Short mmCIF file of C-alpha atoms in Angstrom, two decimals:
data_model
loop_
_atom_site.label_atom_id
_atom_site.label_comp_id
_atom_site.label_asym_id
_atom_site.label_seq_id
_atom_site.Cartn_x
_atom_site.Cartn_y
_atom_site.Cartn_z
CA MET A 1 47.51 57.35 14.62
CA ALA A 2 43.87 56.13 15.08
CA MET A 3 43.01 53.83 17.98
CA VAL A 4 42.08 50.27 17.10
CA ASN A 5 38.31 49.87 17.48
CA ASN A 6 37.53 46.34 18.71
CA LYS A 7 34.12 47.19 20.13
CA THR A 8 31.15 44.97 19.36
CA HIS A 9 27.72 44.29 20.86
CA CYS A 10 27.65 42.38 24.15
CA PHE A 11 25.42 39.28 23.94
CA THR A 12 23.82 40.04 27.34
CA CYS A 13 23.32 43.83 27.41
CA ASN A 14 23.54 44.42 23.63
CA LYS A 15 25.65 47.57 24.23
CA HIS A 16 28.56 48.59 21.98
CA LYS A 17 31.57 47.81 24.19
CA ILE A 18 34.94 46.16 24.20
CA THR A 19 34.00 42.47 24.31
CA TYR A 20 35.65 39.14 25.04
CA SER A 21 34.76 35.81 23.41
CA CYS A 22 33.75 32.67 25.30
CA GLU A 23 35.44 29.72 23.61
CA GLY A 24 32.69 27.35 24.75
CA CYS A 25 29.62 29.11 23.32
CA ALA A 26 31.46 31.50 20.90
CA ARG A 27 29.43 34.45 22.20
CA LYS A 28 30.92 37.89 22.98
CA PHE A 29 30.47 39.57 26.38
CA CYS A 30 31.57 42.85 27.91
CA LEU A 31 33.85 42.52 30.96
CA ILE A 32 30.98 42.78 33.48
CA HIS A 33 28.82 40.19 31.80
CA LEU A 34 31.77 37.93 30.99
CA THR A 35 32.32 37.65 34.76
CA GLU A 36 28.62 36.94 35.25
CA HIS A 37 28.75 34.30 32.49
CA ARG A 38 31.70 32.57 34.18
CA GLN A 39 29.80 32.54 37.51
CA ILE A 40 26.88 30.77 35.81
CA LEU A 41 29.25 28.15 34.38
CA THR A 42 30.86 27.65 37.80
CA SER A 43 27.43 27.14 39.36
CA GLU A 44 26.57 24.48 36.73
CA LEU A 45 29.87 22.70 37.48
CA HIS A 46 28.99 22.56 41.20
CA HIS A 47 25.57 21.15 40.33
CA ILE A 48 27.15 18.37 38.21
CA THR A 49 29.58 17.59 41.05
CA ASP A 50 26.69 17.27 43.54
CA GLU A 51 24.82 14.89 41.21
CA TYR A 52 27.97 12.79 40.84
CA ASN A 53 28.40 12.51 44.62
CA GLU A 54 24.74 11.50 45.09
CA PHE A 55 25.05 8.78 42.45
CA LYS A 56 28.29 7.48 43.97
CA GLN A 57 26.59 7.22 47.36
CA ARG A 58 23.80 5.10 45.83
CA ILE A 59 26.37 2.74 44.33
CA ASN A 60 28.10 2.32 47.71
CA GLU A 61 24.77 1.56 49.43
CA GLN A 62 23.94 -1.15 46.90
CA LYS A 63 27.39 -2.70 47.28
CA GLN A 64 26.94 -2.88 51.07
CA ASN A 65 23.46 -4.52 50.81
CA PRO A 66 23.56 -7.03 47.92
CA GLN A 67 20.91 -9.20 49.61
CA ASN A 68 18.41 -6.39 50.01
CA GLY A 69 15.27 -7.81 51.59
CA LEU A 70 12.94 -5.63 49.49
CA LEU A 71 14.18 -7.22 46.25
CA ILE A 72 13.66 -10.73 47.63
CA LYS A 73 10.09 -9.77 48.54
CA GLN A 74 9.59 -8.46 45.01
CA ILE A 75 10.74 -11.77 43.55
CA ASN A 76 8.33 -13.65 45.84
CA GLN A 77 5.52 -11.34 44.79
CA TRP A 78 6.47 -11.86 41.13
CA GLU A 79 6.10 -15.62 41.64
CA ILE A 80 2.57 -15.24 43.01
CA GLU A 81 1.53 -12.73 40.34
CA SER A 82 3.02 -14.87 37.53
CA ILE A 83 0.82 -17.82 38.51
CA GLU A 84 -2.21 -15.54 38.52
CA ILE A 85 -1.21 -14.13 35.12
CA ILE A 86 -1.14 -17.65 33.69
CA HIS A 87 -4.71 -18.21 34.87
CA GLN A 88 -5.82 -14.85 33.45
CA LYS A 89 -4.04 -15.35 30.13
CA ALA A 90 -5.54 -18.80 29.67
CA GLN A 91 -9.04 -17.39 30.12
CA GLU A 92 -8.25 -14.41 27.87
CA TYR A 93 -7.03 -16.65 25.04
CA ARG A 94 -10.08 -18.89 25.39
CA GLU A 95 -12.29 -15.84 24.89
CA ILE A 96 -10.20 -14.59 21.94
CA LEU A 97 -10.32 -18.00 20.29
CA ILE A 98 -14.11 -18.23 20.71
CA LYS A 99 -14.54 -14.69 19.31
CA SER A 100 -12.20 -15.39 16.37
CA SER A 101 -14.11 -18.56 15.54
CA GLU A 102 -17.39 -16.65 15.63
CA MET A 103 -16.00 -13.96 13.31
CA PHE A 104 -14.70 -16.64 10.94
CA ILE A 105 -18.13 -18.32 10.76
CA ASN A 106 -19.86 -14.95 10.33
CA ASP A 107 -17.52 -14.15 7.42
CA ILE A 108 -18.36 -17.49 5.79
CA GLU A 109 -22.08 -16.82 6.27
CA LYS A 110 -21.71 -13.37 4.70
CA LYS A 111 -20.02 -14.85 1.64
CA LEU A 112 -22.76 -17.48 1.41
CA LYS A 113 -25.38 -14.74 1.59
CA ASP A 114 -23.67 -12.84 -1.25
CA LEU A 115 -23.52 -16.01 -3.32
CA ASN A 116 -27.20 -16.71 -2.58
CA GLU A 117 -28.14 -13.23 -3.83
CA GLN A 118 -26.29 -13.88 -7.09
CA ILE A 119 -28.02 -17.25 -7.52
CA LYS A 120 -31.42 -15.62 -6.89
CA GLU A 121 -30.63 -12.87 -9.40
CA ILE A 122 -29.71 -15.41 -12.08
CA HIS A 123 -32.89 -17.40 -11.36
CA GLN A 124 -35.03 -14.27 -11.60
CA GLU A 125 -33.47 -12.98 -14.82
CA ASN A 126 -33.28 -16.50 -16.31
CA GLU A 127 -30.32 -15.39 -18.44
CA PHE A 128 -27.15 -17.33 -17.83
CA ASN A 129 -24.50 -19.33 -19.61
CA GLU A 130 -21.57 -21.61 -18.86
CA LEU A 131 -19.40 -18.69 -17.65
CA ASN A 132 -22.00 -17.77 -15.03
CA LEU A 133 -22.29 -21.38 -13.85
CA ASN A 134 -18.52 -21.85 -13.70
CA TYR A 135 -18.21 -18.66 -11.67
CA LEU A 136 -20.89 -19.77 -9.16
CA ARG A 137 -19.38 -23.25 -8.88
CA ASN A 138 -15.89 -21.84 -8.26
CA GLN A 139 -17.20 -19.40 -5.67
CA LEU A 140 -18.90 -22.23 -3.77
CA THR A 141 -15.73 -24.34 -3.96
CA GLU A 142 -13.63 -21.49 -2.55
CA ILE A 143 -16.03 -20.94 0.36
CA THR A 144 -16.07 -24.70 1.10
CA GLU A 145 -12.27 -24.89 1.06
CA GLU A 146 -12.06 -21.88 3.35
CA LEU A 147 -14.38 -23.55 5.86
CA ASN A 148 -12.39 -26.82 5.69
CA ASN A 149 -9.09 -25.03 6.14
CA SER A 150 -8.17 -25.31 9.80
CA SER A 151 -5.00 -23.17 9.50
CA ASN A 152 -6.73 -19.78 9.52
CA ILE A 153 -6.42 -19.61 13.31
CA SER A 154 -3.59 -21.28 15.19
CA ILE A 155 -1.79 -21.14 18.52
CA LYS A 156 1.86 -20.17 18.72
CA GLU A 157 3.85 -20.84 21.88
CA ASP A 158 6.84 -18.64 22.70
CA SER A 159 9.33 -21.08 24.19
CA GLN A 160 12.03 -18.43 24.71
CA SER A 161 10.42 -16.71 27.71
CA PHE A 162 10.57 -18.22 31.23
CA ILE A 163 6.79 -18.27 31.40
CA ASN A 164 5.67 -19.59 28.04
CA GLU A 165 3.06 -17.22 26.64
CA VAL A 166 0.74 -18.04 23.77
CA SER A 167 -0.83 -15.73 21.20
CA ILE A 168 -3.61 -16.15 18.68
CA ILE A 169 -2.31 -15.93 15.10
CA SER A 170 -5.00 -14.52 12.82
CA PRO A 171 -4.72 -14.17 9.01
CA LYS A 172 -5.61 -10.47 9.18
CA LYS A 173 -2.96 -8.12 10.57
CA SER A 174 -3.76 -4.75 12.11
CA LYS A 175 -0.31 -3.23 11.98
CA LEU A 176 0.84 -0.83 9.28
CA ASN A 177 3.10 -2.71 6.90
CA LYS A 178 6.56 -1.46 6.00
CA TRP A 179 8.78 -2.46 3.09
CA LYS A 180 12.50 -2.60 2.41
CA GLN A 181 13.48 0.60 0.63
CA ASN A 182 15.82 -1.10 -1.86
CA ALA A 183 13.85 -3.07 -4.40
CA ILE A 184 14.62 -6.22 -6.36
CA THR A 185 14.10 -6.09 -10.13
CA VAL A 186 11.88 -9.06 -11.02
CA ALA A 187 11.16 -8.25 -14.69
CA GLY A 188 12.97 -6.15 -17.28
CA GLY A 189 15.69 -3.87 -15.99
CA ASN A 190 17.89 -4.43 -19.05
CA GLY A 191 17.12 -1.15 -20.77
CA GLN A 192 14.19 -0.51 -23.07
CA GLY A 193 13.84 -2.86 -26.00
CA GLN A 194 11.95 -5.69 -27.66
CA LYS A 195 14.08 -8.63 -26.44
CA ARG A 196 12.56 -11.27 -24.19
CA ASN A 197 14.51 -9.89 -21.19
CA GLN A 198 13.42 -6.30 -21.84
CA LEU A 199 10.35 -4.10 -21.41
CA LYS A 200 9.35 -0.78 -22.96
CA SER A 201 7.30 1.45 -20.66
CA PRO A 202 5.34 -1.15 -18.67
CA HIS A 203 1.99 0.16 -17.45
CA GLY A 204 -0.44 -2.32 -15.85
CA ILE A 205 0.60 -5.38 -13.81
CA PHE A 206 -1.36 -8.28 -12.32
CA ILE A 207 0.06 -10.85 -9.85
CA ASP A 208 -1.67 -14.24 -9.80
CA ARG A 209 -1.69 -16.85 -7.01
CA LYS A 210 1.55 -18.41 -8.29
CA LYS A 211 3.31 -15.01 -8.21
CA HIS A 212 3.37 -14.90 -12.00
CA ILE A 213 3.44 -11.28 -13.19
CA PHE A 214 1.29 -10.26 -16.16
CA ILE A 215 2.54 -7.00 -17.67
CA THR A 216 1.15 -4.61 -20.27
CA ASP A 217 4.39 -3.98 -22.13
CA CYS A 218 2.85 -0.85 -23.60
CA PHE A 219 5.20 0.32 -26.35
CA ASN A 220 6.11 -3.22 -27.34
CA HIS A 221 2.36 -3.71 -27.90
CA ARG A 222 2.21 -7.00 -26.03
CA ILE A 223 1.19 -8.71 -22.80
CA ALA A 224 4.11 -10.47 -21.13
CA GLU A 225 4.09 -13.08 -18.38
CA TRP A 226 7.11 -13.36 -16.10
CA GLU A 227 7.23 -16.40 -13.88
CA CYS A 228 8.75 -16.15 -10.41
CA ASN A 229 12.56 -15.72 -10.66
CA ALA A 230 12.46 -15.98 -14.49
CA LYS A 231 15.16 -14.25 -16.55
CA GLU A 232 12.93 -13.57 -19.54
CA GLU A 233 9.27 -13.24 -20.41
CA GLN A 234 6.72 -15.36 -22.16
CA ILE A 235 4.69 -13.33 -24.63
CA MET A 236 1.06 -14.12 -23.92
CA VAL A 237 -0.62 -11.68 -26.37
CA GLY A 238 0.78 -9.41 -29.06
CA ALA A 239 3.51 -11.49 -30.64
CA ASN A 240 2.32 -10.26 -34.05
CA LYS A 241 3.59 -6.68 -33.67
CA GLN A 242 1.57 -3.46 -33.47
CA GLY A 243 -1.75 -3.45 -35.30
CA ASN A 244 -5.54 -3.58 -35.15
CA ARG A 245 -6.18 -7.18 -36.14
CA ILE A 246 -7.81 -9.45 -33.58
CA ASN A 247 -4.43 -11.01 -32.75
CA GLN A 248 -2.62 -7.65 -32.44
CA LEU A 249 -2.46 -4.84 -29.88
CA ASP A 250 -1.75 -1.11 -30.06
CA GLN A 251 -0.42 0.42 -26.84
CA PRO A 252 -2.24 -1.76 -24.30
CA LYS A 253 -2.59 0.05 -20.98
CA ASP A 254 -3.90 -2.48 -18.47
CA VAL A 255 -4.59 -6.17 -17.91
CA VAL A 256 -6.63 -8.23 -15.46
CA VAL A 257 -6.58 -12.01 -15.19
CA ASP A 258 -9.92 -13.69 -14.53
CA GLN A 259 -8.57 -16.61 -12.52
CA GLN A 260 -11.99 -18.27 -12.43
CA ASN A 261 -11.95 -19.11 -16.15
CA HIS A 262 -8.23 -18.53 -16.86
CA SER A 263 -8.78 -15.66 -19.28
CA ILE A 264 -6.82 -12.44 -19.84
CA ILE A 265 -8.74 -9.18 -20.32
CA ILE A 266 -6.85 -6.27 -21.92
CA ALA A 267 -7.47 -2.53 -22.34
CA ASP A 268 -6.28 -2.19 -25.97
CA ARG A 269 -6.28 1.60 -25.86
CA ASN A 270 -5.31 2.80 -29.34
CA ASN A 271 -7.62 0.22 -30.91
CA ARG A 272 -10.43 1.54 -28.64
CA ARG A 273 -11.52 -1.87 -27.44
CA VAL A 274 -11.44 -4.29 -24.55
CA ILE A 275 -10.50 -7.81 -25.59
CA ARG A 276 -10.35 -11.20 -23.89
CA TRP A 277 -7.92 -14.03 -24.61
CA MET A 278 -8.96 -17.47 -23.39
CA ASN A 279 -7.42 -20.75 -24.52
CA GLN A 280 -5.67 -18.92 -27.40
CA ASN A 281 -9.05 -17.65 -28.61
CA GLN A 282 -9.61 -13.91 -28.96
CA GLN A 283 -12.87 -12.04 -28.39
CA ILE A 284 -13.68 -8.34 -28.47
CA LEU A 285 -15.77 -7.69 -25.37
CA ILE A 286 -16.38 -3.94 -25.72
CA HIS A 287 -16.12 -1.89 -28.94
CA ASN A 288 -15.52 1.84 -29.48
CA ILE A 289 -14.36 2.78 -26.00
CA ASP A 290 -11.42 5.00 -25.07
CA CYS A 291 -10.34 2.50 -22.45
CA SER A 292 -7.63 3.53 -20.05
CA ARG A 293 -7.64 0.99 -17.20
CA LEU A 294 -9.55 -2.08 -15.98
CA ALA A 295 -10.70 -3.70 -12.75
CA MET A 296 -12.79 -6.74 -11.82
CA ASP A 297 -14.70 -7.20 -8.55
CA LYS A 298 -15.33 -10.41 -6.61
CA HIS A 299 -18.66 -10.92 -8.40
CA GLY A 300 -17.01 -10.93 -11.82
CA TYR A 301 -18.23 -7.47 -12.88
CA LEU A 302 -15.81 -5.68 -15.23
CA TYR A 303 -15.02 -1.97 -14.73
CA VAL A 304 -13.43 0.23 -17.44
CA SER A 305 -12.23 3.84 -17.11
CA ASP A 306 -12.80 6.04 -20.19
CA TYR A 307 -10.31 8.93 -20.32
CA VAL A 308 -12.23 10.79 -23.06
CA LYS A 309 -15.74 10.59 -21.59
CA ASN A 310 -14.24 11.03 -18.09
CA GLU A 311 -16.19 8.17 -16.56
CA VAL A 312 -15.99 4.62 -15.25
CA ARG A 313 -18.52 2.04 -16.48
CA ARG A 314 -19.39 -1.42 -15.18
CA TRP A 315 -20.41 -4.46 -17.20
CA LYS A 316 -22.01 -7.64 -15.94
CA MET A 317 -20.26 -10.86 -16.93
CA GLY A 318 -21.57 -12.10 -20.27
CA GLU A 319 -23.44 -8.86 -21.07
CA TYR A 320 -20.76 -6.85 -22.83
CA ASN A 321 -22.99 -6.09 -25.82
CA ASN A 322 -24.82 -3.33 -23.90
CA GLU A 323 -23.53 0.08 -22.85
CA GLY A 324 -22.77 -0.81 -19.25
CA ILE A 325 -23.61 1.32 -16.22
CA VAL A 326 -21.81 4.54 -15.21
CA VAL A 327 -20.46 4.08 -11.67
CA ALA A 328 -18.14 7.13 -11.46
CA GLY A 329 -18.03 10.43 -13.32
CA GLY A 330 -20.05 10.72 -16.51
CA ASN A 331 -20.85 14.41 -15.97
CA GLY A 332 -18.25 15.88 -18.30
CA LYS A 333 -14.66 16.92 -17.61
CA GLY A 334 -14.21 18.92 -14.43
CA TYR A 335 -13.16 19.06 -10.80
CA GLN A 336 -16.53 18.92 -9.06
CA PHE A 337 -17.24 15.90 -6.84
CA ASN A 338 -19.46 14.37 -9.55
CA GLN A 339 -16.81 14.84 -12.26
CA LEU A 340 -13.47 13.41 -13.34
CA ASN A 341 -10.63 14.70 -15.50
CA SER A 342 -8.75 11.96 -17.37
CA PRO A 343 -9.44 9.00 -15.05
CA SER A 344 -6.64 6.44 -14.97
CA PHE A 345 -6.26 3.32 -12.78
CA ILE A 346 -9.25 2.01 -10.82
CA PHE A 347 -9.75 -0.32 -7.88
CA VAL A 348 -12.99 -1.93 -6.64
CA ASP A 349 -13.32 -3.09 -3.03
CA GLU A 350 -15.49 -5.88 -1.61
CA HIS A 351 -18.42 -3.45 -1.19
CA GLN A 352 -18.19 -2.46 -4.89
CA SER A 353 -16.93 1.02 -4.01
CA VAL A 354 -14.86 2.34 -6.92
CA TYR A 355 -11.56 4.15 -6.32
CA VAL A 356 -10.38 6.25 -9.29
CA SER A 357 -7.04 7.95 -9.92
CA ASP A 358 -8.41 11.29 -11.16
CA GLN A 359 -5.18 12.11 -12.92
CA ASN A 360 -5.52 15.72 -14.09
CA ASN A 361 -7.21 16.72 -10.83
CA SER A 362 -4.28 15.25 -8.86
CA ARG A 363 -6.53 13.28 -6.54
CA VAL A 364 -8.02 9.85 -5.87
CA MET A 365 -11.83 9.68 -5.68
CA LYS A 366 -14.00 7.08 -3.96
CA TRP A 367 -17.48 6.39 -5.36
CA LYS A 368 -19.63 4.18 -3.17
CA LYS A 369 -21.99 1.78 -4.95
CA GLY A 370 -24.93 3.78 -6.33
CA ALA A 371 -23.48 7.18 -5.32
CA LYS A 372 -24.11 10.24 -7.51
CA GLN A 373 -20.81 11.83 -6.55
CA GLY A 374 -17.50 10.81 -5.10
CA THR A 375 -15.36 11.85 -2.15
CA VAL A 376 -11.66 12.76 -2.18
CA VAL A 377 -9.64 10.14 -0.30
CA ALA A 378 -6.11 11.15 -1.41
CA GLY A 379 -4.66 14.40 -2.71
CA GLY A 380 -7.12 17.04 -3.86
CA ASN A 381 -4.92 19.95 -2.77
CA GLY A 382 -3.56 20.86 -6.18
CA GLN A 383 -0.63 19.36 -8.02
CA GLY A 384 2.53 19.26 -5.91
CA ARG A 385 4.92 17.15 -3.87
CA ASP A 386 3.84 17.99 -0.32
CA LEU A 387 2.47 15.10 1.76
CA ASN A 388 -1.10 16.35 1.20
CA GLN A 389 -0.63 16.50 -2.58
CA LEU A 390 -0.25 14.24 -5.61
CA SER A 391 1.11 14.84 -9.09
CA LYS A 392 -0.48 12.82 -11.92
CA PRO A 393 -1.55 9.83 -9.77
CA GLU A 394 -1.68 6.45 -11.52
CA GLY A 395 -1.99 3.02 -9.86
CA VAL A 396 -4.31 2.70 -6.85
CA ILE A 397 -4.87 -0.24 -4.47
CA VAL A 398 -6.83 -0.50 -1.20
CA ASP A 399 -5.77 -3.10 1.38
CA ASP A 400 -7.90 -5.06 3.89
CA LEU A 401 -7.57 -2.24 6.44
CA GLY A 402 -8.96 0.34 4.00
CA GLN A 403 -5.58 2.00 3.46
CA ILE A 404 -5.15 3.52 0.01
CA TYR A 405 -1.87 3.07 -1.89
CA VAL A 406 -1.20 5.44 -4.80
CA ALA A 407 1.52 5.52 -7.46
CA ASP A 408 2.35 9.24 -7.32
CA CYS A 409 3.76 9.18 -10.82
CA TRP A 410 5.37 12.57 -11.35
CA ASN A 411 6.70 12.62 -7.78
CA ASP A 412 8.39 9.21 -8.28
CA ARG A 413 7.00 7.74 -5.08
CA ILE A 414 4.36 5.39 -3.65
CA MET A 415 2.06 6.98 -1.07
CA ARG A 416 -0.22 5.49 1.58
CA TRP A 417 -3.34 7.38 2.62
CA CYS A 418 -5.86 6.56 5.35
CA GLU A 419 -9.35 7.71 4.42
CA GLY A 420 -10.24 10.88 6.29
CA LYS A 421 -6.62 11.93 6.90
CA GLU A 422 -5.39 15.25 5.53
CA GLU A 423 -2.09 13.89 4.25
CA GLY A 424 -0.42 10.64 3.26
CA GLU A 425 2.97 9.07 3.87
CA ILE A 426 5.70 7.84 1.55
CA VAL A 427 6.11 4.05 1.71
CA VAL A 428 8.74 3.56 -1.03
CA GLY A 429 10.54 5.84 -3.47
CA GLY A 430 10.50 9.58 -2.93
CA ASN A 431 14.27 9.80 -3.45
CA GLY A 432 14.07 11.67 -6.75
CA GLY A 433 13.55 10.18 -10.16
CA GLY A 434 16.33 7.72 -10.95
CA SER A 435 17.29 4.14 -11.61
CA ARG A 436 18.87 3.13 -8.29
CA SER A 437 17.21 0.38 -6.27
CA ASN A 438 15.66 2.93 -3.88
CA GLN A 439 14.39 5.14 -6.71
CA LEU A 440 11.50 5.12 -9.16
CA ASN A 441 10.94 6.98 -12.41
CA CYS A 442 7.29 7.59 -13.23
CA PRO A 443 5.73 4.60 -11.38
CA MET A 444 2.51 3.34 -12.97
CA SER A 445 0.76 0.27 -11.61
CA LEU A 446 0.83 -1.35 -8.16
CA SER A 447 0.13 -4.86 -6.96
CA PHE A 448 0.58 -7.00 -3.84
CA ASP A 449 1.28 -10.72 -3.75
CA ASP A 450 -0.23 -13.00 -1.09
CA GLU A 451 2.70 -12.26 1.24
CA ALA A 452 2.09 -8.47 0.99
CA ASN A 453 5.26 -7.80 -1.01
CA LEU A 454 4.76 -4.64 -3.09
CA TYR A 455 5.29 -4.67 -6.87
CA VAL A 456 5.63 -1.48 -8.93
CA ALA A 457 5.64 -0.97 -12.70
CA ASP A 458 8.60 1.44 -12.92
CA SER A 459 7.71 2.66 -16.39
CA ARG A 460 10.59 4.93 -17.43
CA ASN A 461 13.14 2.52 -16.01
CA HIS A 462 11.43 -0.25 -18.06
CA ARG A 463 11.32 -2.68 -15.16
CA ILE A 464 9.11 -4.20 -12.48
CA GLN A 465 10.35 -3.61 -8.92
CA LYS A 466 9.58 -5.81 -5.94
CA PHE A 467 9.75 -4.20 -2.49
CA GLU A 468 9.90 -6.95 0.13
CA ILE A 469 7.76 -6.60 3.24
CA ILE A 470 9.52 -6.19 6.58
CA LEU A 471 8.12 -8.84 8.93
#
């Protein structure tokens, strides 16, 4: 009869011996090293016992001296220092308030300077019309109202603390915003269809000052407006079904609302035109262009991305009969820094830098005004789902802090990138493609309202999602 072989490798010496298991760590030890292991455990128990006794002694000392003189002295010192802090804080807030006021005035002067340059340009060219004059008048009115508005800077007193502290509340925040991960459906969400409470692959969205949402309801060939908390849409453009007549659309991809003159500008892709609707009147602004997406800067210039010519062009207000100016791409399809490959959504900042979702290159490019080539500000590391990658990027927005938000379409997530960083971060979505409130399915366009709530055109779920900001 063969002997039972219960030999295994000892955890300590790694020799093939008869071993014994420790129930605490589940490791196996030979007899010699099992004894050594138990001695180590016993030593640790003594150490814990010593720490317990030291702590108990401290408790007894505090019980015997509840009126410790050192603590009373600390309270007295706190009283003196608190009075000094009040003096220091008052002076600090005076300086902050003076600096904030100076920055506010400098900002107003900068806007006035920009407006003055536009007025000079119009005088020099001597070519203007009512649209130009309305734009200038509205700009001056906005600057005047901003100067008259005394609520930009205020003082808030915290009455909860013993010593009431004050802080300067400024309209611009420096913190990184965060949003609730479960969204609210504010348009559509009732399956794909043509009914007034349905959407069919929404692409572009635009949020106006009243939080009305203008949507390119792409495969319903219409532009829909959803008022805040509305249950169904109002069809603004495209109620006459798919077609190429002046009052019809064919797969519109994007929309911008010129709030200065209350007009709607549409990228009517399959009809290869950009059209404007104003006061129920239709006008073709640009003919024979493979328009993908639109943007408008603060000066009223219109930007259009062309996915066939792989370029972005800019048109001056009222001069849509010319060819426009190439401001990004225009050097054929490719992946070089002076090229694009199927440009999609675009965003233009206050310095007229153009951000382009370079879709087939899985990157977002930034072209400064007058630049001959762009720089990669998001993605650019091949198509993928790592934090330094994008997959078919669509919507792009840049906030006041210069942070770039991208609808990472095929990864079903919204990313935030800081220019110069090697990777981005997921702000919403990223939980797999799906229809739950914390999921997206091929997100297209992005937009913020004036409270910094984030809206997403969730195209394959045929809905618009609102992610509320966490204050």
